[in-house]
Short mmCIF file of C-alpha atoms and ligand atoms in Angstrom, two decimals:
data_model
loop_
_atom_site.label_atom_id
_atom_site.label_comp_id
_atom_site.label_asym_id
_atom_site.label_seq_id
_atom_site.Cartn_x
_atom_site.Cartn_y
_atom_site.Cartn_z
CA UNK A 1 79.47 97.72 124.82
CA UNK A 2 81.63 99.65 121.98
CA UNK A 3 82.96 96.84 119.25
CA UNK A 4 86.60 97.06 118.64
CA UNK A 5 88.75 96.45 115.61
CA UNK A 6 92.41 95.58 115.04
CA UNK A 7 93.73 96.15 111.30
CA UNK A 8 96.86 94.52 110.13
CA UNK A 9 98.52 95.67 107.07
CA UNK A 10 100.52 93.99 104.32
CA UNK A 11 102.27 95.02 101.32
CA UNK A 12 103.14 98.36 99.99
CA UNK A 13 102.40 102.19 101.16
CA UNK A 14 98.88 101.96 99.01
CA UNK A 15 97.96 99.37 101.52
CA UNK A 16 98.66 101.06 104.35
CA UNK A 17 97.04 104.09 103.04
CA UNK A 18 94.03 101.84 102.34
CA UNK A 19 93.91 100.18 106.45
CA UNK A 20 93.83 104.22 107.10
CA UNK A 21 91.12 104.37 105.02
CA UNK A 22 89.46 101.22 106.13
CA UNK A 23 89.97 102.38 110.20
CA UNK A 24 88.42 106.09 109.12
CA UNK A 25 84.81 104.07 107.71
CA UNK A 26 84.68 101.76 111.17
CA UNK A 27 85.64 104.40 113.80
CA UNK A 28 82.28 105.76 111.71
CA UNK A 29 80.29 103.15 112.31
CA UNK A 30 81.52 103.43 116.01
CA UNK A 31 84.06 100.46 116.50
CA UNK A 32 87.24 101.69 118.34
CA UNK A 33 90.80 100.73 117.30
CA UNK A 34 92.49 97.59 118.98
CA UNK A 35 96.28 97.20 118.92
CA UNK A 36 95.36 93.40 120.12
CA UNK A 37 93.89 91.23 117.86
CA UNK A 38 92.79 89.00 121.01
CA UNK A 39 90.58 92.09 121.88
CA UNK A 40 89.21 93.15 118.80
CA UNK A 41 85.74 91.95 117.89
CA UNK A 42 86.63 92.72 114.16
CA UNK A 43 90.37 91.43 112.67
CA UNK A 44 90.70 93.00 109.26
CA UNK A 45 93.77 91.36 107.86
CA UNK A 46 94.88 94.08 104.66
CA UNK A 47 96.97 92.10 102.20
CA UNK A 48 99.49 91.84 99.53
CA UNK A 49 99.40 89.75 96.52
CA UNK A 50 102.59 90.84 94.48
CA UNK A 51 104.48 88.20 95.45
CA UNK A 52 102.98 84.44 96.07
CA UNK A 53 104.91 84.57 99.15
CA UNK A 54 102.97 87.52 100.02
CA UNK A 55 99.63 86.06 98.89
CA UNK A 56 100.17 82.70 101.60
CA UNK A 57 100.55 84.94 104.44
CA UNK A 58 96.68 86.00 104.68
CA UNK A 59 96.05 82.25 105.73
CA UNK A 60 98.30 81.22 108.16
CA UNK A 61 98.33 84.89 109.81
CA UNK A 62 95.00 84.08 110.73
CA UNK A 63 95.62 80.69 112.25
CA UNK A 64 98.51 82.68 114.10
CA UNK A 65 96.14 84.88 115.41
CA UNK A 66 93.17 82.13 116.45
CA UNK A 67 96.43 80.20 117.96
CA UNK A 68 97.57 82.94 120.38
CA UNK A 69 94.29 84.37 121.05
CA UNK A 70 93.60 83.91 124.82
CA UNK A 71 91.08 80.94 125.81
CA UNK A 72 88.28 83.48 127.18
CA UNK A 73 88.54 85.65 123.85
CA UNK A 74 88.96 82.55 121.39
CA UNK A 75 85.32 81.93 122.75
CA UNK A 76 84.06 84.90 121.37
CA UNK A 77 81.27 83.86 119.04
CA UNK A 78 80.88 86.91 117.55
CA UNK A 79 84.46 87.80 116.12
CA UNK A 80 84.59 88.28 112.54
CA UNK A 81 87.67 87.78 110.37
CA UNK A 82 87.77 90.28 107.76
CA UNK A 83 90.30 89.86 104.38
CA UNK A 84 90.79 93.13 102.43
CA UNK A 85 93.22 94.46 99.70
CA UNK A 86 94.73 92.47 96.67
CA UNK A 87 94.30 88.74 97.79
CA UNK A 88 90.44 89.78 98.57
CA UNK A 89 90.41 91.10 94.91
CA UNK A 90 92.11 88.32 93.08
CA UNK A 91 90.38 85.36 95.44
CA UNK A 92 87.42 86.60 96.47
CA UNK A 93 84.75 83.95 97.69
CA UNK A 94 87.66 81.34 97.24
CA UNK A 95 88.86 82.69 100.53
CA UNK A 96 85.55 81.54 102.26
CA UNK A 97 86.54 77.88 101.01
CA UNK A 98 89.97 78.17 102.04
CA UNK A 99 89.43 79.64 105.05
CA UNK A 100 86.17 79.12 106.97
CA UNK A 101 87.28 81.68 109.75
CA UNK A 102 86.81 84.65 107.37
CA UNK A 103 83.13 85.80 107.30
CA UNK A 104 83.96 89.35 104.95
CA UNK A 105 85.76 89.55 102.15
CA UNK A 106 86.15 93.51 100.40
CA UNK A 107 88.20 93.93 97.35
CA UNK A 108 90.87 96.59 96.42
CA UNK A 109 87.63 99.34 95.95
CA UNK A 110 84.92 98.23 98.42
CA UNK A 111 86.48 99.74 101.20
CA UNK A 112 83.61 102.01 101.38
CA UNK A 113 81.31 99.00 101.71
CA UNK A 114 82.16 97.88 105.39
CA UNK A 115 79.01 99.18 106.50
CA UNK A 116 76.58 97.34 104.56
CA UNK A 117 78.66 93.89 104.73
CA UNK A 118 78.63 94.32 108.68
CA UNK A 119 75.28 94.83 108.63
CA UNK A 120 74.52 92.06 106.45
CA UNK A 121 76.55 90.04 108.94
CA UNK A 122 74.64 91.80 111.91
CA UNK A 123 71.38 90.56 110.35
CA UNK A 124 72.48 86.79 109.82
CA UNK A 125 73.97 86.28 106.57
CA UNK A 126 76.91 83.63 107.60
CA UNK A 127 78.99 85.83 104.92
CA UNK A 128 79.44 89.16 102.74
CA UNK A 129 81.51 89.83 99.81
CA UNK A 130 82.07 92.69 97.89
CA UNK A 131 84.81 92.49 95.12
CA UNK A 132 82.89 95.12 92.22
CA UNK A 133 86.11 96.81 90.48
CA UNK A 134 84.58 99.97 88.93
CA UNK A 135 86.03 102.26 86.32
CA UNK A 136 84.89 105.27 88.45
CA UNK A 137 86.14 104.06 91.55
CA UNK A 138 85.52 106.74 94.53
CA UNK A 139 88.54 107.91 96.41
CA UNK A 140 87.56 107.57 99.81
CA UNK A 141 88.22 110.33 102.36
CA UNK A 142 90.15 109.57 105.59
CA UNK A 143 89.73 111.12 109.29
CA UNK A 144 92.89 112.39 110.71
CA UNK A 145 92.64 110.43 113.75
CA UNK A 146 93.20 107.12 111.49
CA UNK A 147 96.34 108.56 109.87
CA UNK A 148 99.38 106.01 111.23
CA UNK A 149 101.72 108.88 111.42
CA UNK A 150 101.35 112.09 113.15
CA UNK A 151 103.03 114.24 111.13
CA UNK A 152 103.43 112.35 107.53
CA UNK A 153 100.42 111.39 105.89
CA UNK A 154 99.50 109.59 102.56
CA UNK A 155 97.48 111.21 99.54
CA UNK A 156 95.98 108.73 97.04
CA UNK A 157 96.53 110.91 93.68
CA UNK A 158 95.97 107.66 91.07
CA UNK A 159 94.36 104.43 91.52
CA UNK A 160 94.85 101.20 89.37
CA UNK A 161 96.74 100.44 86.57
CA UNK A 162 96.76 99.81 82.65
CA UNK A 163 100.10 99.14 82.21
CA UNK A 164 99.94 95.04 82.44
CA UNK A 165 103.56 94.44 82.53
CA UNK A 166 103.55 90.55 82.15
CA UNK A 167 104.81 89.54 85.13
CA UNK A 168 102.52 92.37 87.42
CA UNK A 169 99.06 91.27 89.11
CA UNK A 170 98.11 94.91 89.77
CA UNK A 171 95.82 95.44 87.20
CA UNK A 172 93.70 92.39 87.76
CA UNK A 173 93.70 93.50 91.60
CA UNK A 174 93.25 97.36 91.33
CA UNK A 175 91.72 97.19 88.42
CA UNK A 176 91.76 100.24 85.82
CA UNK A 177 93.88 103.53 86.16
CA UNK A 178 91.54 106.21 88.01
CA UNK A 179 93.30 109.66 88.54
CA UNK A 180 92.08 111.79 91.48
CA UNK A 181 90.64 115.44 90.82
CA UNK A 182 93.68 117.95 90.64
CA UNK A 183 91.28 120.49 93.09
CA UNK A 184 90.51 117.47 95.76
CA UNK A 185 94.30 116.77 95.99
CA UNK A 186 95.06 120.27 96.82
CA UNK A 187 92.44 120.31 99.04
CA UNK A 188 93.63 117.50 101.10
CA UNK A 189 97.43 118.65 101.05
CA UNK A 190 95.96 122.33 102.42
CA UNK A 191 94.27 120.63 105.39
CA UNK A 192 96.45 118.42 106.16
CA UNK A 193 98.53 121.25 106.48
CA UNK A 194 96.52 123.30 108.32
CA UNK A 195 96.24 120.17 110.72
CA UNK A 196 99.82 120.50 111.26
CA UNK A 197 100.98 117.59 108.80
CA UNK A 198 104.51 118.39 107.91
CA UNK A 199 105.23 116.17 104.93
CA UNK A 200 103.12 114.11 102.57
CA UNK A 201 103.36 111.12 99.94
CA UNK A 202 101.61 111.59 96.91
CA UNK A 203 100.81 107.50 96.17
CA UNK A 204 100.02 105.78 93.37
CA UNK A 205 100.82 102.61 91.58
CA UNK A 206 102.53 105.14 88.62
CA UNK A 207 102.21 108.39 89.81
CA UNK A 208 103.55 110.11 86.37
CA UNK A 209 100.43 108.43 84.58
CA UNK A 210 98.13 110.87 86.47
CA UNK A 211 95.47 112.38 84.37
CA UNK A 212 96.89 110.47 81.27
CA UNK A 213 93.71 108.05 81.49
CA UNK A 214 91.74 110.92 81.67
CA UNK A 215 89.38 109.11 84.02
CA UNK A 216 88.67 111.29 87.30
CA UNK A 217 86.88 109.95 90.37
CA UNK A 218 83.31 109.52 90.96
CA UNK A 219 83.50 112.26 93.11
CA UNK A 220 86.16 114.20 91.02
CA UNK A 221 84.76 117.64 91.63
CA UNK A 222 86.96 119.17 89.03
CA UNK A 223 86.53 116.13 87.44
CA UNK A 224 85.19 117.11 83.76
CA UNK A 225 86.93 116.30 80.51
CA UNK A 226 89.06 118.62 79.51
CA UNK A 227 90.66 119.35 83.14
CA UNK A 228 92.75 116.95 83.45
CA UNK A 229 96.48 118.00 83.96
CA UNK A 230 100.03 116.26 83.98
CA UNK A 231 101.93 114.58 86.71
CA UNK A 232 103.94 117.58 86.86
CA UNK A 233 101.61 120.30 86.60
CA UNK A 234 99.88 118.50 89.77
CA UNK A 235 103.29 118.61 91.87
CA UNK A 236 103.77 122.28 90.95
CA UNK A 237 99.74 123.16 91.96
CA UNK A 238 100.48 121.30 95.40
CA UNK A 239 103.78 122.57 95.89
CA UNK A 240 102.39 126.20 95.45
CA UNK A 241 98.85 126.02 96.72
CA UNK A 242 99.08 123.46 99.95
CA UNK A 243 101.32 125.05 102.30
CA UNK A 244 103.11 121.88 102.80
CA UNK A 245 106.68 122.18 103.90
CA UNK A 246 107.94 118.41 102.07
CA UNK A 247 106.66 116.60 99.45
CA UNK A 248 106.92 113.25 98.22
CA UNK A 249 105.67 111.01 95.82
CA UNK A 250 106.16 107.39 95.06
CA UNK A 251 106.05 105.04 92.28
CA UNK A 252 107.09 106.58 89.07
CA UNK A 253 106.49 104.54 85.98
CA UNK A 254 109.95 104.95 83.79
CA UNK A 255 107.64 105.40 80.59
CA UNK A 256 106.07 108.51 82.12
CA UNK A 257 108.67 109.78 83.95
CA UNK A 258 108.68 113.34 81.87
CA UNK A 259 111.43 115.78 81.79
CA UNK A 260 109.35 118.42 83.02
CA UNK A 261 108.73 116.62 86.43
CA UNK A 262 112.84 117.35 87.09
CA UNK A 263 112.17 121.08 86.11
CA UNK A 264 109.02 121.49 88.35
CA UNK A 265 111.27 119.82 91.37
CA UNK A 266 113.90 122.17 90.67
CA UNK A 267 111.53 124.91 91.09
CA UNK A 268 109.83 124.15 94.16
CA UNK A 269 111.71 124.26 97.33
CA UNK A 270 109.10 122.06 99.23
CA UNK A 271 109.18 119.18 96.22
CA UNK A 272 111.79 116.67 98.16
CA UNK A 273 114.78 115.18 96.43
CA UNK A 274 114.01 111.58 95.84
CA UNK A 275 112.83 109.57 92.80
CA UNK A 276 111.83 105.76 93.09
CA UNK A 277 111.52 104.90 89.54
CA UNK A 278 111.86 101.19 89.15
CA UNK A 279 113.70 99.57 86.23
CA UNK A 280 112.73 95.66 86.77
CA UNK A 281 115.99 94.89 84.78
CA UNK A 282 118.82 95.99 82.50
CA UNK A 283 118.49 93.88 80.04
CA UNK A 284 116.62 95.10 76.63
CA UNK A 285 115.23 91.23 75.93
CA UNK A 286 113.68 91.11 79.17
CA UNK A 287 112.46 94.25 79.46
CA UNK A 288 110.17 93.44 76.19
CA UNK A 289 109.50 90.00 77.45
CA UNK A 290 108.29 92.04 80.91
CA UNK A 291 106.54 94.13 78.90
CA UNK A 292 107.86 97.28 80.16
CA UNK A 293 107.61 99.57 77.43
CA UNK A 294 110.89 100.83 77.82
CA UNK A 295 114.57 100.10 76.57
CA UNK A 296 117.23 100.47 78.91
CA UNK A 297 118.47 103.61 77.00
CA UNK A 298 115.15 105.09 77.59
CA UNK A 299 115.96 104.39 81.17
CA UNK A 300 118.88 105.79 81.21
CA UNK A 301 117.78 108.86 79.67
CA UNK A 302 115.26 109.51 82.82
CA UNK A 303 118.16 108.62 85.18
CA UNK A 304 120.24 111.27 83.39
CA UNK A 305 117.26 114.17 83.42
CA UNK A 306 117.22 113.19 87.45
CA UNK A 307 121.03 113.40 87.82
CA UNK A 308 121.46 116.65 85.55
CA UNK A 309 118.98 118.31 87.90
CA UNK A 310 120.16 121.26 89.97
CA UNK A 311 119.26 119.70 93.02
CA UNK A 312 121.23 116.20 94.33
CA UNK A 313 118.44 113.96 93.89
CA UNK A 314 118.22 110.65 95.34
CA UNK A 315 117.07 107.48 92.89
CA UNK A 316 115.65 104.62 94.68
CA UNK A 317 114.66 101.76 92.60
CA UNK A 318 112.90 98.04 92.21
CA UNK A 319 114.59 95.04 90.55
CA UNK A 320 113.53 91.36 89.64
CA UNK A 321 115.81 88.70 89.28
CA UNK A 322 115.00 85.19 87.70
CA UNK A 323 112.48 86.61 85.05
CA UNK A 324 111.29 83.52 83.07
CA UNK A 325 114.21 83.22 80.66
CA UNK A 326 116.49 85.31 82.31
CA UNK A 327 120.32 84.12 81.25
CA UNK A 328 123.58 84.90 82.89
CA UNK A 329 124.54 87.42 80.13
CA UNK A 330 120.79 89.33 81.24
CA UNK A 331 121.66 89.25 84.48
CA UNK A 332 124.68 90.61 83.95
CA UNK A 333 123.02 93.55 82.38
CA UNK A 334 121.55 94.20 85.40
CA UNK A 335 124.47 94.46 87.43
CA UNK A 336 126.05 96.67 84.72
CA UNK A 337 122.57 98.62 85.24
CA UNK A 338 122.65 99.18 88.71
CA UNK A 339 126.07 99.92 89.21
CA UNK A 340 125.99 102.74 86.50
CA UNK A 341 123.00 104.29 88.04
CA UNK A 342 124.40 103.88 91.61
CA UNK A 343 120.70 103.61 93.50
CA UNK A 344 120.51 104.86 97.09
CA UNK A 345 118.50 101.77 97.84
CA UNK A 346 116.94 99.40 95.88
CA UNK A 347 114.38 96.65 96.51
CA UNK A 348 115.20 93.30 94.87
CA UNK A 349 112.54 90.63 93.84
CA UNK A 350 112.90 86.90 93.33
CA UNK A 351 110.30 86.65 90.36
CA UNK A 352 107.24 85.12 91.68
CA UNK A 353 104.89 83.59 88.64
CA UNK A 354 101.27 85.49 89.80
CA UNK A 355 97.68 83.94 88.79
CA UNK A 356 95.94 85.23 84.91
CA UNK A 357 99.52 87.08 84.38
CA UNK A 358 101.09 86.41 80.82
CA UNK A 359 104.48 85.44 82.28
CA UNK A 360 102.80 82.81 84.48
CA UNK A 361 102.49 80.74 81.43
CA UNK A 362 105.93 81.32 80.13
CA UNK A 363 107.81 77.72 80.26
CA UNK A 364 111.25 78.96 80.67
CA UNK A 365 111.40 79.73 83.85
CA UNK A 366 114.37 80.17 86.31
CA UNK A 367 115.33 77.50 88.94
CA UNK A 368 114.64 78.55 92.37
CA UNK A 369 118.64 78.26 93.67
CA UNK A 370 119.59 80.44 90.64
CA UNK A 371 117.15 83.23 91.41
CA UNK A 372 118.59 82.87 95.29
CA UNK A 373 121.99 83.16 93.43
CA UNK A 374 121.32 86.17 91.53
CA UNK A 375 119.18 87.88 94.06
CA UNK A 376 122.60 87.42 96.90
CA UNK A 377 125.26 88.72 94.18
CA UNK A 378 122.90 91.79 93.20
CA UNK A 379 122.33 92.32 97.02
CA UNK A 380 126.11 92.30 97.67
CA UNK A 381 126.99 94.69 94.78
CA UNK A 382 123.79 96.79 95.92
CA UNK A 383 125.06 97.04 99.47
CA UNK A 384 128.59 98.52 98.61
CA UNK A 385 127.02 101.00 96.42
CA UNK A 386 124.32 102.16 98.90
CA UNK A 387 127.42 102.36 101.92
CA UNK A 388 129.26 104.73 99.40
CA UNK A 389 125.66 106.87 98.16
CA UNK A 390 125.48 107.13 102.31
CA UNK A 391 128.91 107.47 102.99
CA UNK A 392 128.99 110.84 100.64
CA UNK A 393 126.36 112.44 103.14
CA UNK A 394 129.10 112.19 105.72
CA UNK A 395 130.48 115.86 107.25
CA UNK A 396 126.92 117.67 105.43
CA UNK A 397 123.88 119.46 107.23
CA UNK A 398 120.46 117.68 106.37
CA UNK A 399 117.14 118.91 106.81
CA UNK A 400 115.08 115.99 108.94
CA UNK A 401 111.52 115.88 110.10
CA UNK A 402 111.70 114.37 113.89
CA UNK A 403 109.45 111.48 114.01
CA UNK A 404 110.04 109.36 116.85
CA UNK A 405 112.41 107.18 118.71
CA UNK A 406 114.98 105.53 117.38
CA UNK A 407 113.90 101.77 117.04
CA UNK A 408 117.46 100.75 118.47
CA UNK A 409 118.03 103.13 121.28
CA UNK A 410 115.77 105.55 123.79
CA UNK A 411 118.75 107.87 124.12
CA UNK A 412 118.05 108.58 120.10
CA UNK A 413 115.54 110.37 117.91
CA UNK A 414 115.00 109.09 114.86
CA UNK A 415 113.38 111.03 111.55
CA UNK A 416 113.46 111.02 107.66
CA UNK A 417 116.26 112.95 105.90
CA UNK A 418 114.35 115.00 102.48
CA UNK A 419 115.65 112.46 100.41
CA UNK A 420 113.95 109.97 102.28
CA UNK A 421 116.58 107.96 103.96
CA UNK A 422 116.61 106.89 107.79
CA UNK A 423 118.49 109.22 110.36
CA UNK A 424 118.95 108.56 114.12
CA UNK A 425 120.78 111.24 116.21
CA UNK A 426 120.62 111.85 120.04
CA UNK A 427 117.75 113.06 121.67
CA UNK A 428 117.62 117.05 121.69
CA UNK A 429 115.12 119.85 122.55
CA UNK A 430 113.15 119.11 119.55
CA UNK A 431 109.70 117.92 119.46
CA UNK A 432 107.85 114.95 117.12
CA UNK A 433 107.06 116.90 114.01
CA UNK A 434 109.87 119.49 114.44
CA UNK A 435 111.95 120.18 110.68
CA UNK A 436 115.72 120.47 112.34
CA UNK A 437 119.33 120.50 110.54
CA UNK A 438 121.29 117.40 111.67
CA UNK A 439 125.27 116.96 110.65
CA UNK A 440 125.68 113.57 109.14
CA UNK A 441 128.39 111.92 111.25
CA UNK A 442 128.47 108.03 110.16
CA UNK A 443 126.62 106.30 107.53
CA UNK A 444 125.38 102.46 108.06
CA UNK A 445 124.24 100.40 106.00
CA UNK A 446 120.31 101.30 105.92
CA UNK A 447 120.18 104.41 107.85
CA UNK A 448 122.69 107.73 108.75
CA UNK A 449 123.82 108.47 112.40
CA UNK A 450 124.28 112.41 113.12
CA UNK A 451 124.00 115.54 115.90
CA UNK A 452 121.85 118.50 115.62
CA UNK A 453 122.82 121.51 114.73
N1 LIG B 501 104.10 100.33 89.48
C1 LIG B 501 105.49 100.09 89.70
C2 LIG B 501 106.09 99.62 88.76
O1 LIG B 501 105.63 98.49 87.89
O2 LIG B 501 107.11 100.13 88.27
C3 LIG B 501 105.73 98.92 91.08
C4 LIG B 501 104.51 98.52 91.59
S1 LIG B 501 104.61 96.37 92.57
C5 LIG B 501 103.48 96.70 93.59
C6 LIG B 501 106.03 96.89 93.44
C7 LIG B 501 107.48 96.02 92.75
O3 LIG B 501 106.86 94.62 93.20
C8 LIG B 501 107.28 95.98 91.93
O4 LIG B 501 108.06 97.25 91.06
C9 LIG B 501 108.30 94.76 91.26
O5 LIG B 501 109.66 94.96 91.19
C10 LIG B 501 107.51 93.94 92.12
N2 LIG B 501 107.16 92.28 91.44
C11 LIG B 501 105.48 92.72 91.03
N3 LIG B 501 105.41 91.75 90.57
C12 LIG B 501 106.13 90.92 90.79
C13 LIG B 501 106.50 89.36 90.51
N4 LIG B 501 105.38 88.72 89.94
N5 LIG B 501 107.46 88.78 90.87
C14 LIG B 501 108.38 89.51 91.63
N6 LIG B 501 108.28 90.64 92.22
C15 LIG B 501 107.44 91.55 91.18
#
């Protein structure tokens, strides 16, 4: 009987894409996907470690899946639990101690090890683990069947991170920064275009650091020293050589965000009007303590480049509130930065100490209630700004990729604008995957509503 797998993804877009890669590898082994953990022989949890709450979720989820599994299936003796992703990388074999149900642990660079680890378990080993990190990690190919969205595809361009911000666990869980060869990226984008994809997202922890570490993947066909190109050059190549109609990218790192990125965005119509540029704080003192490597002035300079582009580019960001030592004055600086930039949307995080990071040992922590108070205050400010930012689109025609049924109503379709906003509109003749024009009629807190023109 064919074996089935179920994958559950927590965390960022990189994780979503990693799950697609894992699904591809498992399909290659003859496994079939299942949407129900109770029907699966292999249950994979793809995990996130960026905040403590996300990390703890793994264990509660495994227990929940076990509790909810109907009796008959629960008795399945050969059902395997696997943990992959950042928690797997950071906790490694400790996972086996914390949760005896887990039999497979795969680090962030070990998705390709599924076959050998499953084989070890098949041969009777009680547990199998691979959490090796390499400077030359492979960028796995992915079969189109495993892509989660039928018309929007993710393409990894960099992996890992060399920044070592004092709060962040990513360099420890995803290893050193590696860039994929430009030709492989262009080829993948072209292949996706030929397969009918209309939009691609170029992904990396810090996409603007592309090529800077001069370290292409092991299979980087064009990855010879000297072949390195900058992120702006890569964008231009993907824009001109792939044929894809809409190209987005995330996440940008302020220090490496150069002016020529904006220039290239202006020059190529298929580069979409959206930049995600996390500031983390508006206070120079806190930015220094975070080891971000830029000042508020530097950040604002980049915002000015983006705002002075010919295109009307949406800006989104991330902010951490309650970083150790953050005073009321520091927080007010963050409020003023957020007001000044006028983000189209903002992810706000309460600081959470992460193992092995320098900030975890800082003693001047901000009380939890204070973090919550600051979170709510910033959220309230952002909600007002966001509504204004969305309202300015009312009356305009925007380009929309039709992606599916609206979550709220079966009478409506939904899609994303080029500036990455969700827009709903009454169902029309258009098919999924069509790119259409919609007149915006209403701005809602997190989405737009319109009518097809
Ligand atoms: N590489 C990007 C950068 O640093 O600009 C962001 C990547 S990180 C996966 C996504 C976001 O999680 C960060 O921008 C930050 O706001 C948040 N984050 C990371 N570590 C955190 C921590 N220890 N506590 C709270 N939020 C955190």
